[in-house]
mmCIF file of C-alpha atoms in Angstrom:
data_model
loop_
_atom_site.group_PDB
_atom_site.id
_atom_site.type_symbol
_atom_site.label_atom_id
_atom_site.label_comp_id
_atom_site.label_asym_id
_atom_site.label_seq_id
_atom_site.Cartn_x
_atom_site.Cartn_y
_atom_site.Cartn_z
ATOM 1 C CA MET A 1343 0.011 -0.047 -0.001
ATOM 2 C CA ALA A 1344 1.245 3.471 -0.859
ATOM 3 C CA GLN A 1345 2.345 5.547 2.098
ATOM 4 C CA THR A 1346 0.923 8.944 2.642
ATOM 5 C CA ALA A 1347 3.159 12.144 2.509
ATOM 6 C CA GLN A 1348 2.811 12.462 6.302
ATOM 7 C CA GLU A 1349 4.012 8.959 6.896
ATOM 8 C CA ARG A 1350 6.988 9.386 4.498
ATOM 9 C CA GLY A 1351 7.875 12.704 6.229
ATOM 10 C CA SER A 1352 7.702 11.076 9.683
ATOM 11 C CA ARG A 1353 9.981 8.278 8.390
ATOM 12 C CA ALA A 1354 12.474 10.754 7.039
ATOM 13 C CA SER A 1355 12.471 12.715 10.233
ATOM 14 C CA ARG A 1356 13.179 9.566 12.205
ATOM 15 C CA SER A 1357 15.886 8.403 9.864
ATOM 16 C CA LEU A 1358 17.646 11.757 9.811
ATOM 17 C CA SER A 1359 17.456 12.156 13.593
ATOM 18 C CA GLN A 1360 19.374 8.923 13.944
ATOM 19 C CA GLN A 1361 22.277 10.026 11.823
ATOM 20 C CA PRO A 1362 25.310 11.817 13.313
ATOM 21 C CA ALA A 1363 25.657 15.403 12.353
ATOM 22 C CA ILE A 1364 29.523 15.191 12.107
ATOM 23 C CA PRO A 1365 31.488 11.998 11.335
ATOM 24 C CA GLY A 1366 33.594 10.480 13.970
ATOM 25 C CA ARG A 1367 37.384 10.155 13.888
ATOM 26 C CA SER A 1368 37.425 6.743 12.400
ATOM 27 C CA GLN A 1369 34.917 7.768 9.748
ATOM 28 C CA LEU A 1370 36.945 10.865 8.830
ATOM 29 C CA ARG A 1371 40.136 8.624 8.681
ATOM 30 C CA LEU A 1372 38.302 6.254 6.239
ATOM 31 C CA ARG A 1373 37.138 9.151 4.167
ATOM 32 C CA VAL A 1374 40.815 10.507 3.924
ATOM 33 C CA TYR A 1375 42.137 7.083 2.943
ATOM 34 C CA SER A 1376 39.405 6.588 0.244
ATOM 35 C CA SER A 1377 40.324 10.046 -1.118
ATOM 36 C CA LEU A 1378 43.951 9.300 -1.238
ATOM 37 C CA VAL A 1379 43.323 6.248 -3.282
ATOM 38 C CA GLY A 1380 40.223 7.497 -5.355
ATOM 39 C CA VAL A 1381 41.486 10.930 -6.563
ATOM 40 C CA PRO A 1382 44.805 9.773 -7.949
ATOM 41 C CA GLY A 1383 43.065 6.761 -9.539
ATOM 42 C CA LEU A 1384 40.442 9.128 -11.100
ATOM 43 C CA LEU A 1385 43.144 11.439 -12.523
ATOM 44 C CA LEU A 1386 44.989 8.408 -13.902
ATOM 45 C CA MET A 1387 41.795 7.215 -15.710
ATOM 46 C CA ILE A 1388 41.414 10.725 -17.150
ATOM 47 C CA TRP A 1389 45.117 10.730 -18.291
ATOM 48 C CA LEU A 1390 44.730 7.315 -20.101
ATOM 49 C CA GLY A 1391 42.383 8.698 -22.869
ATOM 50 C CA VAL A 1392 38.818 9.361 -23.960
ATOM 51 C CA PRO A 1393 37.549 5.738 -24.074
ATOM 52 C CA THR A 1394 38.739 5.213 -20.569
ATOM 53 C CA THR A 1395 37.227 8.359 -19.343
ATOM 54 C CA ALA A 1396 34.016 7.521 -21.098
ATOM 55 C CA ALA A 1397 33.831 4.181 -19.643
ATOM 56 C CA LEU A 1398 34.519 5.537 -16.122
ATOM 57 C CA VAL A 1399 31.875 8.327 -16.485
ATOM 58 C CA SER A 1400 29.281 5.951 -17.889
ATOM 59 C CA ALA A 1401 29.649 3.464 -15.044
ATOM 60 C CA ALA A 1402 29.655 6.294 -12.442
ATOM 61 C CA ALA A 1403 26.541 7.868 -14.145
ATOM 62 C CA VAL A 1404 24.599 4.553 -14.252
ATOM 63 C CA ILE A 1405 25.325 3.879 -10.579
ATOM 64 C CA GLY A 1406 24.445 7.493 -9.717
ATOM 65 C CA VAL A 1407 21.096 7.272 -11.576
ATOM 66 C CA TYR A 1408 20.437 4.105 -9.779
ATOM 67 C CA GLU A 1409 21.124 5.710 -6.398
ATOM 68 C CA PHE A 1410 19.047 8.745 -7.276
ATOM 69 C CA HIS A 1411 15.981 6.777 -8.452
ATOM 70 C CA ARG A 1412 16.365 4.403 -5.428
ATOM 71 C CA LEU A 1413 16.057 7.480 -3.109
ATOM 72 C CA THR A 1414 13.007 8.812 -4.897
ATOM 73 C CA ILE A 1415 11.328 5.483 -4.868
ATOM 74 C CA ARG A 1416 11.843 5.219 -1.120
ATOM 75 C CA ALA A 1417 10.391 8.684 -0.835
ATOM 76 C CA GLY A 1418 7.146 7.302 -2.466
ATOM 77 C CA ALA A 1419 7.720 8.252 -6.199
ATOM 78 C CA THR A 1420 7.260 5.825 -9.156
ATOM 79 C CA VAL A 1421 10.232 6.245 -11.491
ATOM 80 C CA MET A 1422 11.253 4.482 -14.624
ATOM 81 C CA LEU A 1423 14.712 3.223 -13.584
ATOM 82 C CA LEU A 1424 15.518 1.247 -16.864
ATOM 83 C CA LEU A 1425 14.640 4.238 -19.008
ATOM 84 C CA GLY A 1426 16.998 6.418 -16.888
ATOM 85 C CA ILE A 1427 19.864 4.005 -17.159
ATOM 86 C CA ILE A 1428 19.475 3.504 -21.036
ATOM 87 C CA ALA A 1429 19.234 7.341 -21.521
ATOM 88 C CA THR A 1430 22.240 7.835 -19.302
ATOM 89 C CA VAL A 1431 24.399 5.416 -21.289
ATOM 90 C CA LEU A 1432 23.180 6.922 -24.602
ATOM 91 C CA PHE A 1433 24.102 10.453 -23.499
ATOM 92 C CA THR A 1434 27.686 9.240 -22.664
ATOM 93 C CA VAL A 1435 28.013 7.261 -25.929
ATOM 94 C CA ASP A 1436 26.848 10.320 -27.872
ATOM 95 C CA ALA A 1437 29.446 12.489 -26.177
ATOM 96 C CA VAL A 1438 32.180 9.932 -27.324
ATOM 97 C CA VAL A 1439 31.177 9.201 -30.982
ATOM 98 C CA ASP A 1440 29.615 12.637 -31.655
ATOM 99 C CA PHE A 1441 26.470 11.410 -33.409
ATOM 100 C CA ASN A 1442 24.802 14.699 -32.580
ATOM 101 C CA LEU A 1443 21.883 12.928 -31.058
ATOM 102 C CA SER A 1444 21.531 15.059 -27.930
ATOM 103 C CA GLY A 1445 18.441 16.761 -29.345
ATOM 104 C CA PRO A 1446 16.627 13.526 -30.195
ATOM 105 C CA LEU A 1447 17.786 11.893 -26.916
ATOM 106 C CA ILE A 1448 16.503 14.818 -24.753
ATOM 107 C CA THR A 1449 13.077 14.810 -26.740
ATOM 108 C CA GLY A 1450 12.808 10.976 -26.371
ATOM 109 C CA THR A 1451 13.796 11.017 -22.755
ATOM 110 C CA VAL A 1452 11.196 13.712 -22.005
ATOM 111 C CA LEU A 1453 8.302 12.086 -23.877
ATOM 112 C CA ALA A 1454 8.784 8.368 -23.331
ATOM 113 C CA PRO A 1455 7.845 8.559 -19.612
ATOM 114 C CA LEU A 1456 4.841 10.708 -20.381
ATOM 115 C CA LEU A 1457 3.567 7.840 -22.626
ATOM 116 C CA LEU A 1458 4.403 5.008 -20.259
ATOM 117 C CA LEU A 1459 3.605 6.447 -16.810
ATOM 118 C CA VAL A 1460 0.010 7.282 -17.752
ATOM 119 C CA PHE A 1461 -0.654 3.644 -17.883
ATOM 120 C CA LEU A 1462 0.707 2.848 -14.465
ATOM 121 C CA PRO A 1463 -1.401 2.938 -11.221
ATOM 122 C CA HIS A 1464 -1.355 5.995 -8.935
ATOM 123 C CA ARG A 1465 -2.043 8.356 -11.911
ATOM 124 C CA GLU A 1466 -2.846 11.071 -9.449
ATOM 125 C CA ARG A 1467 0.920 11.290 -8.828
ATOM 126 C CA PHE A 1468 1.705 11.272 -12.618
ATOM 127 C CA LEU A 1469 3.354 14.692 -12.933
ATOM 128 C CA ALA A 1470 5.489 14.224 -9.823
ATOM 129 C CA ASP A 1471 6.645 10.762 -11.007
ATOM 130 C CA TRP A 1472 7.541 12.140 -14.379
ATOM 131 C CA ALA A 1473 9.384 14.957 -12.874
ATOM 132 C CA TRP A 1474 11.500 12.671 -10.546
ATOM 133 C CA THR A 1475 12.397 10.463 -13.573
ATOM 134 C CA MET A 1476 13.431 13.419 -15.546
ATOM 135 C CA ALA A 1477 15.488 14.746 -12.613
ATOM 136 C CA GLY A 1478 17.424 11.681 -12.284
ATOM 137 C CA VAL A 1479 18.383 11.438 -15.992
ATOM 138 C CA PHE A 1480 19.254 15.136 -16.453
ATOM 139 C CA LEU A 1481 20.616 15.894 -13.084
ATOM 140 C CA VAL A 1482 23.043 12.798 -13.151
ATOM 141 C CA GLY A 1483 23.235 11.184 -16.583
ATOM 142 C CA TRP A 1484 23.145 14.255 -18.904
ATOM 143 C CA SER A 1485 25.240 16.479 -16.538
ATOM 144 C CA LEU A 1486 28.026 13.901 -16.144
ATOM 145 C CA SER A 1487 28.156 13.262 -19.827
ATOM 146 C CA HIS A 1488 29.767 16.744 -20.052
ATOM 147 C CA ALA A 1489 32.908 15.236 -18.497
ATOM 148 C CA VAL A 1490 33.365 13.293 -21.597
ATOM 149 C CA LEU A 1491 32.731 16.298 -23.844
ATOM 150 C CA ILE A 1492 35.344 18.133 -21.772
ATOM 151 C CA ARG A 1493 37.907 15.284 -22.298
ATOM 152 C CA SER A 1494 37.250 15.486 -25.963
ATOM 153 C CA LEU A 1495 38.312 19.172 -26.246
ATOM 154 C CA VAL A 1496 41.825 20.529 -27.077
ATOM 155 C CA GLU A 1497 43.778 20.055 -23.815
ATOM 156 C CA GLY A 1498 40.712 18.178 -22.575
ATOM 157 C CA ARG A 1499 42.793 15.925 -20.382
ATOM 158 C CA GLU A 1500 44.190 18.949 -18.475
ATOM 159 C CA TRP A 1501 40.740 20.669 -18.347
ATOM 160 C CA LEU A 1502 38.972 17.646 -16.850
ATOM 161 C CA MET A 1503 41.817 16.995 -14.353
ATOM 162 C CA THR A 1504 41.442 20.731 -13.478
ATOM 163 C CA VAL A 1505 37.681 20.514 -12.667
ATOM 164 C CA VAL A 1506 38.337 17.388 -10.524
ATOM 165 C CA ILE A 1507 41.060 19.217 -8.539
ATOM 166 C CA LEU A 1508 38.938 22.231 -8.219
ATOM 167 C CA THR A 1509 35.902 20.378 -6.935
ATOM 168 C CA PHE A 1510 38.035 18.485 -4.416
ATOM 169 C CA ALA A 1511 39.584 21.907 -3.286
ATOM 170 C CA VAL A 1512 36.154 23.405 -2.944
ATOM 171 C CA ASP A 1513 34.929 20.562 -0.785
ATOM 172 C CA THR A 1514 37.957 20.588 1.266
ATOM 173 C CA GLY A 1515 38.087 24.328 1.785
ATOM 174 C CA ALA A 1516 34.295 24.496 2.515
ATOM 175 C CA TYR A 1517 34.565 21.635 5.019
ATOM 176 C CA THR A 1518 37.701 22.983 6.783
ATOM 177 C CA VAL A 1519 36.671 26.627 7.124
ATOM 178 C CA GLY A 1520 33.160 25.553 8.109
ATOM 179 C CA ARG A 1521 34.442 23.285 10.926
ATOM 180 C CA LEU A 1522 36.962 25.965 12.157
ATOM 181 C CA VAL A 1523 34.919 29.187 12.060
ATOM 182 C CA GLY A 1524 31.530 28.267 10.753
ATOM 183 C CA ARG A 1525 28.643 30.005 12.630
ATOM 184 C CA ARG A 1526 25.902 31.154 10.328
ATOM 185 C CA ALA A 1527 23.872 28.249 8.742
ATOM 186 C CA LEU A 1528 23.869 28.406 4.936
ATOM 187 C CA ALA A 1529 20.694 26.235 4.361
ATOM 188 C CA PRO A 1530 19.564 24.745 7.722
ATOM 189 C CA ALA A 1531 16.433 23.146 6.161
ATOM 190 C CA ILE A 1532 18.694 21.150 3.805
ATOM 191 C CA SER A 1533 21.968 20.592 5.596
ATOM 192 C CA ARG A 1534 22.703 21.587 9.179
ATOM 193 C CA GLY A 1535 26.463 21.311 8.824
ATOM 194 C CA LYS A 1536 26.939 23.831 5.991
ATOM 195 C CA THR A 1537 27.726 27.426 6.902
ATOM 196 C CA TRP A 1538 28.134 30.700 4.981
ATOM 197 C CA GLU A 1539 31.712 30.806 6.334
ATOM 198 C CA GLY A 1540 32.376 27.411 4.876
ATOM 199 C CA ALA A 1541 30.755 28.321 1.605
ATOM 200 C CA ILE A 1542 33.088 31.467 1.304
ATOM 201 C CA GLY A 1543 36.030 29.239 2.287
ATOM 202 C CA GLY A 1544 35.065 26.940 -0.566
ATOM 203 C CA VAL A 1545 34.991 29.785 -3.121
ATOM 204 C CA ALA A 1546 38.429 30.996 -1.959
ATOM 205 C CA ALA A 1547 39.843 27.452 -2.211
ATOM 206 C CA GLY A 1548 38.319 27.114 -5.625
ATOM 207 C CA ILE A 1549 39.868 30.478 -6.898
ATOM 208 C CA ILE A 1550 43.289 29.653 -5.475
ATOM 209 C CA ALA A 1551 43.206 26.113 -6.938
ATOM 210 C CA ALA A 1552 42.079 27.397 -10.361
ATOM 211 C CA VAL A 1553 44.904 29.888 -10.550
ATOM 212 C CA ALA A 1554 47.496 27.339 -9.403
ATOM 213 C CA THR A 1555 46.127 24.396 -11.610
ATOM 214 C CA THR A 1556 45.947 26.530 -14.852
ATOM 215 C CA ILE A 1557 49.502 27.709 -14.315
ATOM 216 C CA ALA A 1558 50.687 24.145 -13.568
ATOM 217 C CA PHE A 1559 48.899 22.716 -16.687
ATOM 218 C CA ASP A 1560 49.896 25.702 -18.744
ATOM 219 C CA LEU A 1561 46.326 26.474 -19.640
ATOM 220 C CA GLU A 1562 46.294 29.935 -21.294
ATOM 221 C CA ILE A 1563 43.246 31.645 -19.881
ATOM 222 C CA GLY A 1564 44.881 34.377 -18.031
ATOM 223 C CA ALA A 1565 44.676 35.375 -14.351
ATOM 224 C CA TRP A 1566 41.264 36.818 -14.424
ATOM 225 C CA GLY A 1567 40.002 33.955 -16.599
ATOM 226 C CA ALA A 1568 41.215 31.468 -13.790
ATOM 227 C CA VAL A 1569 39.652 33.639 -11.217
ATOM 228 C CA VAL A 1570 36.235 33.491 -12.981
ATOM 229 C CA LEU A 1571 36.754 29.725 -13.558
ATOM 230 C CA GLY A 1572 37.442 29.195 -9.843
ATOM 231 C CA LEU A 1573 34.380 31.196 -8.823
ATOM 232 C CA LEU A 1574 32.049 29.480 -11.202
ATOM 233 C CA VAL A 1575 33.140 26.000 -10.260
ATOM 234 C CA ALA A 1576 33.104 26.823 -6.537
ATOM 235 C CA VAL A 1577 29.536 28.214 -6.705
ATOM 236 C CA PHE A 1578 28.030 25.432 -8.972
ATOM 237 C CA ALA A 1579 29.979 22.624 -7.046
ATOM 238 C CA GLN A 1580 28.347 23.759 -3.765
ATOM 239 C CA GLY A 1581 25.097 24.030 -5.530
ATOM 240 C CA GLY A 1582 25.303 20.416 -6.643
ATOM 241 C CA ASP A 1583 26.180 19.450 -3.139
ATOM 242 C CA LEU A 1584 23.063 21.109 -1.752
ATOM 243 C CA THR A 1585 20.860 19.713 -4.445
ATOM 244 C CA ILE A 1586 21.805 16.209 -3.586
ATOM 245 C CA SER A 1587 21.532 16.957 0.082
ATOM 246 C CA LEU A 1588 17.984 18.192 -0.382
ATOM 247 C CA ILE A 1589 17.052 15.015 -2.227
ATOM 248 C CA LYS A 1590 18.671 12.783 0.413
ATOM 249 C CA ARG A 1591 16.752 14.809 3.199
ATOM 250 C CA THR A 1592 13.426 14.427 1.313
ATOM 251 C CA ALA A 1593 13.943 10.678 1.049
ATOM 252 C CA GLY A 1594 15.112 10.484 4.712
ATOM 253 C CA PHE A 1595 18.695 9.138 4.182
ATOM 254 C CA LYS A 1596 22.056 10.471 5.083
ATOM 255 C CA ASP A 1597 23.869 8.803 2.116
ATOM 256 C CA THR A 1598 22.915 7.789 -1.417
ATOM 257 C CA GLY A 1599 24.547 4.490 -1.033
ATOM 258 C CA ALA A 1600 27.543 2.661 0.553
ATOM 259 C CA ILE A 1601 29.755 1.823 -2.506
ATOM 260 C CA ILE A 1602 32.720 4.126 -1.446
ATOM 261 C CA PRO A 1603 34.107 3.503 2.015
ATOM 262 C CA GLY A 1604 33.740 6.598 4.193
ATOM 263 C CA HIS A 1605 31.923 8.559 1.716
ATOM 264 C CA GLY A 1606 28.629 6.638 0.940
ATOM 265 C CA GLY A 1607 27.478 6.324 -2.573
ATOM 266 C CA ILE A 1608 28.652 7.564 -5.988
ATOM 267 C CA LEU A 1609 26.431 10.600 -5.682
ATOM 268 C CA ASP A 1610 27.832 11.460 -2.340
ATOM 269 C CA ARG A 1611 31.309 11.805 -3.935
ATOM 270 C CA LEU A 1612 30.183 13.313 -7.240
ATOM 271 C CA ASP A 1613 27.550 15.708 -6.082
ATOM 272 C CA SER A 1614 29.878 18.609 -6.509
ATOM 273 C CA MET A 1615 30.785 17.410 -9.927
ATOM 274 C CA ILE A 1616 27.370 17.224 -11.572
ATOM 275 C CA PHE A 1617 26.963 21.051 -12.066
ATOM 276 C CA ALA A 1618 30.639 21.858 -12.190
ATOM 277 C CA VAL A 1619 31.423 19.863 -15.334
ATOM 278 C CA VAL A 1620 28.438 21.419 -17.094
ATOM 279 C CA VAL A 1621 29.443 25.024 -16.215
ATOM 280 C CA LEU A 1622 33.026 24.362 -17.129
ATOM 281 C CA TYR A 1623 32.111 22.820 -20.568
ATOM 282 C CA TYR A 1624 30.060 25.904 -21.528
ATOM 283 C CA TYR A 1625 32.537 28.311 -20.099
ATOM 284 C CA LEU A 1626 35.261 26.803 -22.185
ATOM 285 C CA THR A 1627 33.283 26.463 -25.466
ATOM 286 C CA LYS A 1628 30.957 29.378 -25.342
ATOM 287 C CA GLY A 1629 32.839 31.722 -22.983
ATOM 288 C CA ILE A 1630 36.554 31.687 -23.957
ATOM 289 C CA GLY A 1631 36.292 29.637 -27.125
ATOM 290 C CA VAL A 1632 38.177 26.485 -26.532
ATOM 291 C CA PRO A 1633 37.715 24.140 -29.648
#
């Protein structure tokens, strides 16, 4: 039997109240160890080439869509998981082989659930279920496919490594400053641990990392171009983090999964990347004209 919104909200509140606000020392240590292994491994995969990057992104996106839809299902929605996975893979494949199918893919992804969900039970939730299906596909699958598009650009290897380093710097800066001097809550209804001071620290870390990384990789965008890049990535990375936090809170879970020790699910680790890779791609191609 379908649960009412009040029952789901009560379950979410109970689940969230049982989660610790701040990880313990052992959990933090596990997160550090995972990062020390995971970040260099990710950079190596990017270094090896476009096919390797595409395979990595496709796998991460499929798992991410699964985690996203699992959360929404537990929150009471009816989503089309198989459609989401197929669309996610096709977005990544199109980014690799350049079939220019993004228009038809987007159209088909939007229309297919409209045709299919209408025949499922609980049609009174039709629009909400359709919206959640679309959210998973575009928030995770379509967004992460831009990582492959970035890798395919001139100096794409360096640019994609740059956005990985920047998002890591933003996360680290926001967390560190927030823990040390954070006082004013940024979005208490979404995440009690995030503060304005931490957000500003994340922006500062992103700008510093952008200047340092573009110099190290000899990416010729100039000092102000690097500052703008760092600012954009920092703002959108933290926006992605808050977006996934909101979805987790709505579903009543602290983590999207448990695939990465100390971090949770794929989306818990890539939440900062989902918007960052999109804004970087269009900043490069439409803003400063990288071919």
